[in-house]
C-alpha cells in the first residue's frame, strides 16, 4: 500500500508537506508547482487516503422505571423489557445510570438520554421534561410533541381477542382489567378497558357486571374471578389483562370447581414462558417485549447522535397464540380440541 512517506520521497519534500497538500491545507506556504507535483505523484502511485473511522461515542443512558422491583417480579412483562434494555446497552458498550424523581438537571448532567418503561403520571412527565434530555417512553406516550415512544397496538389486540370469543359462540364476555399505578402509586385504568367497552357496545354485547379491575398481580385475578362467581355474574368467556392474573384465575377456578374452558374460557395477555404449560395451556396474546426494549435504545441513540427534534411514535403489533383455554359454546370440550 502506497503511503505519504513514499510520495514524499519521490517528490523530494517532507512528509508533513505532502500531508498538508493532500488535505488541501490553505495555510501551507508552498509553490503551486510543488503542490502540482505532489498530486501527480499521488495519482501515479495510485495513492488511496486512509479513511478515518469516527469513533462511536460511548453514551451514558439513564433508566427511569415507574414500577418497583417487587412489582416487576409480580409482572414478568416489565422484567423482560428492562432486561432487553440492559442487553442493548451492554452490546453497545453504553453506561447505565438509574434515574429517580429525586434527580435534577445537575445530577443528570453526564447523562445523554433517558429511557422510561412503565406508566407515568402528569407530574412525573413534567419532571422528566424538566431535565432537558432526549427521552423515549416504553408502553406509554404521554406527550408525542416532546418525547419518542414505543407502544403496543392495544386496540388491534383487544379486537382480535373479542372476535375470537365471538367466533366461538360466546356472547357473555367479561374482562378482568388492570389498574396501572404510576411512580407515585396513583392508579389509572387500563386503556384496554375503554377499548373493550366501546367494541362490545358496538356489538350490543356489553355487560358492565362482567367487568372487574385490579392490580396486575395473580392475587387480583384470583380474587376478582371469585367475586364474579359470588355475585352470580360469571360470564362464559373472560379476557384477563395479563398472564399473571390469569394464573390467579386458574387457581380460583380450581377451588370453585369451575372448568376451564368448559365453564369459562380464558384468554390472557403477555404470553409468559409458563403459559403453554398451564392446564389447560393458556390462549394468550404475545407481546414483543424484547424488541420494544432494544428498539427503544436504538431510537434514543439515533435522536442523541442526530439531534433530531421531531418526536417519533412506534406502534408494535401483537399476535394471538391459540391454545386450549377457549371452548366453543354449545360443544362438548372433551370431544373437540381447539
CSV table of C-alpha atoms in Angstrom, one decimal:
chain,number,residue,atom,x,y,z
A,1,UNK,CA,0.0,0.0,0.0
A,2,UNK,CA,1.3,3.4,-1.0
A,3,UNK,CA,1.9,5.8,1.9
A,4,UNK,CA,2.5,9.5,2.3
A,5,UNK,CA,6.1,8.7,3.0
A,6,UNK,CA,6.5,7.1,-0.5
A,7,UNK,CA,5.1,10.2,-2.1
A,8,UNK,CA,7.4,12.5,0.0
A,9,UNK,CA,10.5,10.5,-1.0
A,10,UNK,CA,9.7,10.7,-4.8
A,11,UNK,CA,8.7,14.4,-4.6
A,12,UNK,CA,11.7,15.3,-2.5
A,13,UNK,CA,9.7,17.1,0.1
A,14,UNK,CA,8.8,16.4,3.8
A,15,UNK,CA,6.0,14.0,4.9
A,16,UNK,CA,4.3,17.0,6.6
A,17,UNK,CA,4.2,18.9,3.3
A,18,UNK,CA,2.6,16.0,1.4
A,19,UNK,CA,0.1,15.5,4.2
A,20,UNK,CA,-0.9,19.2,4.2
A,21,UNK,CA,-1.1,19.4,0.4
A,22,UNK,CA,-3.3,16.3,0.1
A,23,UNK,CA,-5.5,17.6,2.8
A,24,UNK,CA,-5.8,21.0,1.0
A,25,UNK,CA,-4.3,23.0,3.8
A,26,UNK,CA,-4.7,26.6,2.6
A,27,UNK,CA,-2.3,27.9,5.2
A,28,UNK,CA,0.6,26.0,3.6
A,29,UNK,CA,3.2,28.2,2.1
A,30,UNK,CA,4.3,26.1,-0.9
A,31,UNK,CA,4.7,26.8,-4.6
A,32,UNK,CA,1.9,25.8,-6.9
A,33,UNK,CA,4.5,23.7,-8.9
A,34,UNK,CA,5.3,21.7,-5.7
A,35,UNK,CA,1.6,21.1,-5.0
A,36,UNK,CA,1.0,20.0,-8.6
A,37,UNK,CA,3.9,17.6,-8.5
A,38,UNK,CA,2.7,16.0,-5.2
A,39,UNK,CA,-0.8,15.4,-6.7
A,40,UNK,CA,0.6,14.0,-9.9
A,41,UNK,CA,2.9,11.6,-8.0
A,42,UNK,CA,0.0,10.5,-5.7
A,43,UNK,CA,-2.1,9.8,-8.8
A,44,UNK,CA,0.8,8.0,-10.5
A,45,UNK,CA,1.3,5.7,-7.5
A,46,UNK,CA,-2.5,5.2,-7.1
A,47,UNK,CA,-2.4,6.6,-3.5
A,48,UNK,CA,-5.6,6.0,-1.6
A,49,UNK,CA,-6.1,8.1,1.5
A,50,UNK,CA,-6.8,6.2,4.7
A,51,UNK,CA,-10.4,6.9,5.7
A,52,UNK,CA,-10.6,8.0,9.4
A,53,UNK,CA,-13.2,6.0,11.1
A,54,UNK,CA,-15.3,8.1,13.5
A,55,UNK,CA,-15.2,6.7,17.0
A,56,UNK,CA,-18.6,5.9,18.3
A,57,UNK,CA,-19.4,7.9,21.3
A,58,UNK,CA,-19.9,5.8,24.4
A,59,UNK,CA,-23.2,7.2,25.6
A,60,UNK,CA,-24.5,7.2,29.2
A,61,UNK,CA,-28.1,6.3,29.3
A,62,UNK,CA,-30.4,6.8,32.2
A,63,UNK,CA,-33.2,4.4,33.1
A,64,UNK,CA,-36.3,5.6,34.9
A,65,UNK,CA,-38.8,2.8,35.8
A,66,UNK,CA,-42.2,3.7,37.1
A,67,UNK,CA,-42.6,0.4,38.9
A,68,UNK,CA,-40.9,-1.1,42.0
A,69,UNK,CA,-38.6,-4.2,41.9
A,70,UNK,CA,-41.4,-6.0,43.7
A,71,UNK,CA,-44.0,-5.1,41.1
A,72,UNK,CA,-41.5,-6.1,38.4
A,73,UNK,CA,-41.3,-9.6,39.9
A,74,UNK,CA,-45.1,-9.8,40.0
A,75,UNK,CA,-45.4,-8.9,36.3
A,76,UNK,CA,-42.7,-10.5,34.0
A,77,UNK,CA,-43.7,-8.1,31.3
A,78,UNK,CA,-41.7,-5.2,32.7
A,79,UNK,CA,-38.9,-7.5,33.8
A,80,UNK,CA,-38.5,-8.7,30.2
A,81,UNK,CA,-38.4,-5.1,28.9
A,82,UNK,CA,-35.8,-4.0,31.5
A,83,UNK,CA,-33.6,-6.9,30.7
A,84,UNK,CA,-33.8,-6.2,26.9
A,85,UNK,CA,-32.9,-2.6,27.5
A,86,UNK,CA,-29.9,-3.6,29.6
A,87,UNK,CA,-28.8,-6.1,27.0
A,88,UNK,CA,-28.9,-3.5,24.2
A,89,UNK,CA,-26.9,-1.1,26.4
A,90,UNK,CA,-24.3,-3.7,27.1
A,91,UNK,CA,-24.0,-4.7,23.5
A,92,UNK,CA,-23.3,-1.1,22.5
A,93,UNK,CA,-20.9,-0.6,25.4
A,94,UNK,CA,-23.0,2.2,26.9
A,95,UNK,CA,-23.0,3.1,30.5
A,96,UNK,CA,-26.3,2.9,32.5
A,97,UNK,CA,-27.5,5.1,35.3
A,98,UNK,CA,-30.6,4.6,37.5
A,99,UNK,CA,-32.8,7.7,37.5
A,100,UNK,CA,-35.5,8.7,40.0
A,101,UNK,CA,-37.8,11.6,40.5
A,102,UNK,CA,-35.3,13.0,43.0
A,103,UNK,CA,-32.8,13.7,40.2
A,104,UNK,CA,-32.1,17.2,38.9
A,105,UNK,CA,-30.5,18.7,35.8
A,106,UNK,CA,-27.3,18.8,37.8
A,107,UNK,CA,-27.3,15.2,38.9
A,108,UNK,CA,-28.1,14.1,35.3
A,109,UNK,CA,-25.5,16.4,33.7
A,110,UNK,CA,-23.5,13.5,32.4
A,111,UNK,CA,-26.5,11.5,31.1
A,112,UNK,CA,-27.0,11.7,27.3
A,113,UNK,CA,-30.6,10.4,27.3
A,114,UNK,CA,-33.2,8.6,29.3
A,115,UNK,CA,-35.4,5.5,28.6
A,116,UNK,CA,-38.6,5.3,30.6
A,117,UNK,CA,-40.6,2.0,30.7
A,118,UNK,CA,-43.9,2.0,32.5
A,119,UNK,CA,-46.8,4.2,33.3
A,120,UNK,CA,-46.2,7.8,34.3
A,121,UNK,CA,-48.5,10.4,35.8
A,122,UNK,CA,-48.6,14.1,34.7
A,123,UNK,CA,-46.3,15.2,37.5
A,124,UNK,CA,-43.6,12.7,36.6
A,125,UNK,CA,-43.9,13.6,32.9
A,126,UNK,CA,-43.3,17.2,33.7
A,127,UNK,CA,-40.4,16.4,35.9
A,128,UNK,CA,-38.8,14.2,33.2
A,129,UNK,CA,-39.3,17.0,30.7
A,130,UNK,CA,-37.6,19.5,33.0
A,131,UNK,CA,-34.3,17.5,32.8
A,132,UNK,CA,-33.9,18.7,29.2
A,133,UNK,CA,-32.7,15.3,27.9
A,134,UNK,CA,-33.8,13.2,24.9
A,135,UNK,CA,-36.4,10.7,26.2
A,136,UNK,CA,-38.1,7.6,24.9
A,137,UNK,CA,-41.1,6.1,26.8
A,138,UNK,CA,-41.9,2.4,26.5
A,139,UNK,CA,-45.6,1.3,26.8
A,140,UNK,CA,-46.7,5.0,27.2
A,141,UNK,CA,-47.0,8.0,25.0
A,142,UNK,CA,-47.6,10.9,27.4
A,143,UNK,CA,-46.7,13.8,25.0
A,144,UNK,CA,-45.9,13.0,21.4
A,145,UNK,CA,-44.9,16.6,20.7
A,146,UNK,CA,-41.9,16.2,23.1
A,147,UNK,CA,-41.0,12.6,23.5
A,148,UNK,CA,-40.3,9.5,21.5
A,149,UNK,CA,-42.3,6.4,22.4
A,150,UNK,CA,-42.7,2.7,21.7
A,151,UNK,CA,-46.2,1.4,22.4
A,152,UNK,CA,-48.4,-1.7,21.8
A,153,UNK,CA,-51.3,-1.7,19.4
A,154,UNK,CA,-53.8,-2.4,22.2
A,155,UNK,CA,-56.9,-1.8,20.1
A,156,UNK,CA,-56.0,-4.4,17.5
A,157,UNK,CA,-55.1,-6.9,20.2
A,158,UNK,CA,-58.4,-6.4,22.1
A,159,UNK,CA,-60.5,-6.6,19.0
A,160,UNK,CA,-58.7,-9.8,17.9
A,161,UNK,CA,-59.4,-11.4,21.4
A,162,UNK,CA,-63.1,-10.4,21.4
A,163,UNK,CA,-63.6,-11.5,17.8
A,164,UNK,CA,-62.1,-14.9,18.7
A,165,UNK,CA,-64.5,-15.3,21.6
A,166,UNK,CA,-67.5,-14.3,19.4
A,167,UNK,CA,-66.4,-16.6,16.6
A,168,UNK,CA,-66.6,-19.4,19.2
A,169,UNK,CA,-70.2,-18.5,20.0
A,170,UNK,CA,-69.6,-16.5,23.2
A,171,UNK,CA,-72.0,-13.6,24.0
A,172,UNK,CA,-71.4,-13.4,27.7
A,173,UNK,CA,-67.9,-12.0,27.6
A,174,UNK,CA,-66.2,-10.3,30.6
A,175,UNK,CA,-63.0,-8.6,31.4
A,176,UNK,CA,-60.6,-8.7,34.3
A,177,UNK,CA,-58.7,-5.5,33.6
A,178,UNK,CA,-55.8,-3.8,35.2
A,179,UNK,CA,-55.2,-0.7,37.3
A,180,UNK,CA,-52.0,0.9,36.3
A,181,UNK,CA,-50.0,2.5,39.2
A,182,UNK,CA,-47.6,5.3,38.4
A,183,UNK,CA,-44.4,6.1,40.3
A,184,UNK,CA,-46.5,7.9,42.9
A,185,UNK,CA,-48.8,5.0,43.4
A,186,UNK,CA,-51.7,6.8,41.7
A,187,UNK,CA,-54.0,4.4,39.9
A,188,UNK,CA,-55.2,4.7,36.4
A,189,UNK,CA,-57.5,2.3,34.5
A,190,UNK,CA,-56.0,0.1,31.8
A,191,UNK,CA,-56.7,1.6,28.4
A,192,UNK,CA,-57.9,-1.8,27.2
A,193,UNK,CA,-61.0,-1.4,29.5
A,194,UNK,CA,-62.3,1.5,27.4
A,195,UNK,CA,-61.5,-0.3,24.2
A,196,UNK,CA,-63.3,-3.4,25.5
A,197,UNK,CA,-66.4,-1.4,26.4
A,198,UNK,CA,-66.5,0.5,23.1
A,199,UNK,CA,-66.2,-2.6,21.0
A,200,UNK,CA,-68.7,-4.6,23.0
A,201,UNK,CA,-71.2,-1.8,22.9
A,202,UNK,CA,-70.9,-1.7,19.1
A,203,UNK,CA,-71.6,-5.4,19.1
A,204,UNK,CA,-74.5,-5.0,21.6
A,205,UNK,CA,-72.8,-7.3,24.0
A,206,UNK,CA,-71.5,-5.1,26.7
A,207,UNK,CA,-72.5,-6.1,30.3
A,208,UNK,CA,-70.8,-3.9,33.0
A,209,UNK,CA,-71.4,-6.6,35.6
A,210,UNK,CA,-68.9,-8.8,33.8
A,211,UNK,CA,-66.1,-6.3,34.2
A,212,UNK,CA,-63.6,-6.1,37.1
A,213,UNK,CA,-60.3,-4.4,37.6
A,214,UNK,CA,-57.3,-4.8,39.9
A,215,UNK,CA,-53.5,-4.6,40.0
A,216,UNK,CA,-51.6,-6.8,37.6
A,217,UNK,CA,-50.9,-9.5,40.1
A,218,UNK,CA,-52.0,-13.1,40.4
A,219,UNK,CA,-53.8,-12.3,43.7
A,220,UNK,CA,-56.2,-9.9,41.9
A,221,UNK,CA,-57.0,-12.4,39.2
A,222,UNK,CA,-57.8,-14.9,41.9
A,223,UNK,CA,-60.0,-12.6,44.0
A,224,UNK,CA,-61.8,-11.0,41.1
A,225,UNK,CA,-62.9,-14.2,39.5
A,226,UNK,CA,-64.2,-15.3,42.9
A,227,UNK,CA,-66.1,-12.0,43.1
A,228,UNK,CA,-67.7,-12.6,39.7
A,229,UNK,CA,-68.8,-16.1,40.8
A,230,UNK,CA,-70.1,-15.0,44.2
A,231,UNK,CA,-72.1,-12.2,42.5
A,232,UNK,CA,-73.6,-14.6,40.1
A,233,UNK,CA,-72.0,-12.8,37.1
A,234,UNK,CA,-69.5,-15.3,35.9
A,235,UNK,CA,-69.5,-15.0,32.0
A,236,UNK,CA,-68.7,-17.8,29.7
A,237,UNK,CA,-65.6,-16.0,28.4
A,238,UNK,CA,-63.0,-13.8,30.2
A,239,UNK,CA,-60.3,-11.6,28.8
A,240,UNK,CA,-57.7,-11.2,31.5
A,241,UNK,CA,-55.3,-8.3,31.4
A,242,UNK,CA,-52.1,-10.3,31.9
A,243,UNK,CA,-51.0,-13.9,32.3
A,244,UNK,CA,-50.1,-13.4,35.9
A,245,UNK,CA,-53.7,-12.5,36.7
A,246,UNK,CA,-54.8,-15.5,34.5
A,247,UNK,CA,-52.7,-17.8,36.8
A,248,UNK,CA,-54.8,-16.4,39.7
A,249,UNK,CA,-58.0,-17.0,37.8
A,250,UNK,CA,-56.9,-20.7,37.2
A,251,UNK,CA,-56.4,-21.2,40.9
A,252,UNK,CA,-59.7,-19.6,41.8
A,253,UNK,CA,-61.5,-21.7,39.2
A,254,UNK,CA,-59.9,-24.9,40.6
A,255,UNK,CA,-61.0,-24.1,44.1
A,256,UNK,CA,-64.5,-23.3,43.0
A,257,UNK,CA,-64.9,-26.4,40.8
A,258,UNK,CA,-65.1,-24.3,37.6
A,259,UNK,CA,-63.9,-25.9,34.5
A,260,UNK,CA,-61.6,-24.1,32.1
A,261,UNK,CA,-62.6,-23.9,29.3
A,262,UNK,CA,-65.8,-26.0,29.9
A,263,UNK,CA,-67.5,-23.4,32.2
A,264,UNK,CA,-65.4,-20.3,31.4
A,265,UNK,CA,-63.0,-19.7,28.6
A,266,UNK,CA,-60.0,-17.5,29.3
A,267,UNK,CA,-57.6,-15.5,27.2
A,268,UNK,CA,-54.5,-13.8,28.8
A,269,UNK,CA,-52.0,-11.2,27.7
A,270,UNK,CA,-48.2,-11.3,27.5
A,271,UNK,CA,-47.5,-14.9,26.7
A,272,UNK,CA,-45.2,-15.6,29.6
A,273,UNK,CA,-43.0,-18.7,29.3
A,274,UNK,CA,-45.1,-20.8,31.6
A,275,UNK,CA,-48.4,-20.0,29.7
A,276,UNK,CA,-48.1,-23.0,27.5
A,277,UNK,CA,-47.5,-25.3,30.5
A,278,UNK,CA,-50.7,-24.3,32.3
A,279,UNK,CA,-53.6,-26.8,32.5
A,280,UNK,CA,-55.1,-26.3,30.1
A,281,UNK,CA,-52.4,-24.4,28.1
A,282,UNK,CA,-53.4,-20.7,28.1
A,283,UNK,CA,-54.5,-18.9,24.9
A,284,UNK,CA,-52.8,-15.5,25.1
A,285,UNK,CA,-51.5,-12.5,23.3
A,286,UNK,CA,-47.8,-12.4,22.6
A,287,UNK,CA,-46.0,-9.1,23.1
A,288,UNK,CA,-42.7,-8.5,21.5
A,289,UNK,CA,-41.1,-7.1,24.7
A,290,UNK,CA,-37.5,-7.8,23.8
A,291,UNK,CA,-38.0,-5.9,20.5
A,292,UNK,CA,-39.6,-3.0,22.4
A,293,UNK,CA,-36.7,-2.6,24.8
A,294,UNK,CA,-34.0,-3.0,22.2
A,295,UNK,CA,-35.7,-0.7,19.6
A,296,UNK,CA,-36.2,2.0,22.3
A,297,UNK,CA,-32.5,2.1,22.9
A,298,UNK,CA,-31.8,2.4,19.1
A,299,UNK,CA,-34.4,5.3,18.9
A,300,UNK,CA,-32.8,7.1,21.8
A,301,UNK,CA,-29.3,6.6,20.3
A,302,UNK,CA,-30.4,8.0,16.9
A,303,UNK,CA,-32.0,11.0,18.5
A,304,UNK,CA,-29.0,11.8,20.6
A,305,UNK,CA,-26.5,11.4,17.8
A,306,UNK,CA,-28.5,13.1,15.1
A,307,UNK,CA,-30.1,15.9,17.2
A,308,UNK,CA,-33.5,15.1,15.7
A,309,UNK,CA,-36.1,17.4,17.1
A,310,UNK,CA,-39.3,15.8,15.7
A,311,UNK,CA,-40.6,13.1,18.0
A,312,UNK,CA,-41.5,9.6,16.8
A,313,UNK,CA,-44.1,7.1,18.0
A,314,UNK,CA,-43.6,3.4,17.1
A,315,UNK,CA,-46.5,1.1,17.4
A,316,UNK,CA,-45.7,-2.6,17.8
A,317,UNK,CA,-48.2,-5.2,16.8
A,318,UNK,CA,-49.2,-8.3,18.8
A,319,UNK,CA,-50.1,-11.9,18.0
A,320,UNK,CA,-52.8,-14.1,19.4
A,321,UNK,CA,-51.5,-17.6,20.3
A,322,UNK,CA,-54.4,-20.1,20.3
A,323,UNK,CA,-54.0,-22.9,22.8
A,324,UNK,CA,-56.6,-24.9,24.8
A,325,UNK,CA,-58.3,-22.4,27.2
A,326,UNK,CA,-61.1,-21.4,24.9
A,327,UNK,CA,-64.0,-23.7,24.1
A,328,UNK,CA,-66.8,-23.3,21.5
A,329,UNK,CA,-70.2,-22.6,23.1
A,330,UNK,CA,-72.6,-25.4,22.8
A,331,UNK,CA,-69.9,-28.0,22.1
A,332,UNK,CA,-68.6,-30.7,24.4
A,333,UNK,CA,-65.0,-29.6,25.0
A,334,UNK,CA,-63.8,-33.2,25.7
A,335,UNK,CA,-64.8,-34.2,22.2
A,336,UNK,CA,-63.4,-31.1,20.4
A,337,UNK,CA,-59.9,-29.7,21.0
A,338,UNK,CA,-59.3,-26.2,19.5
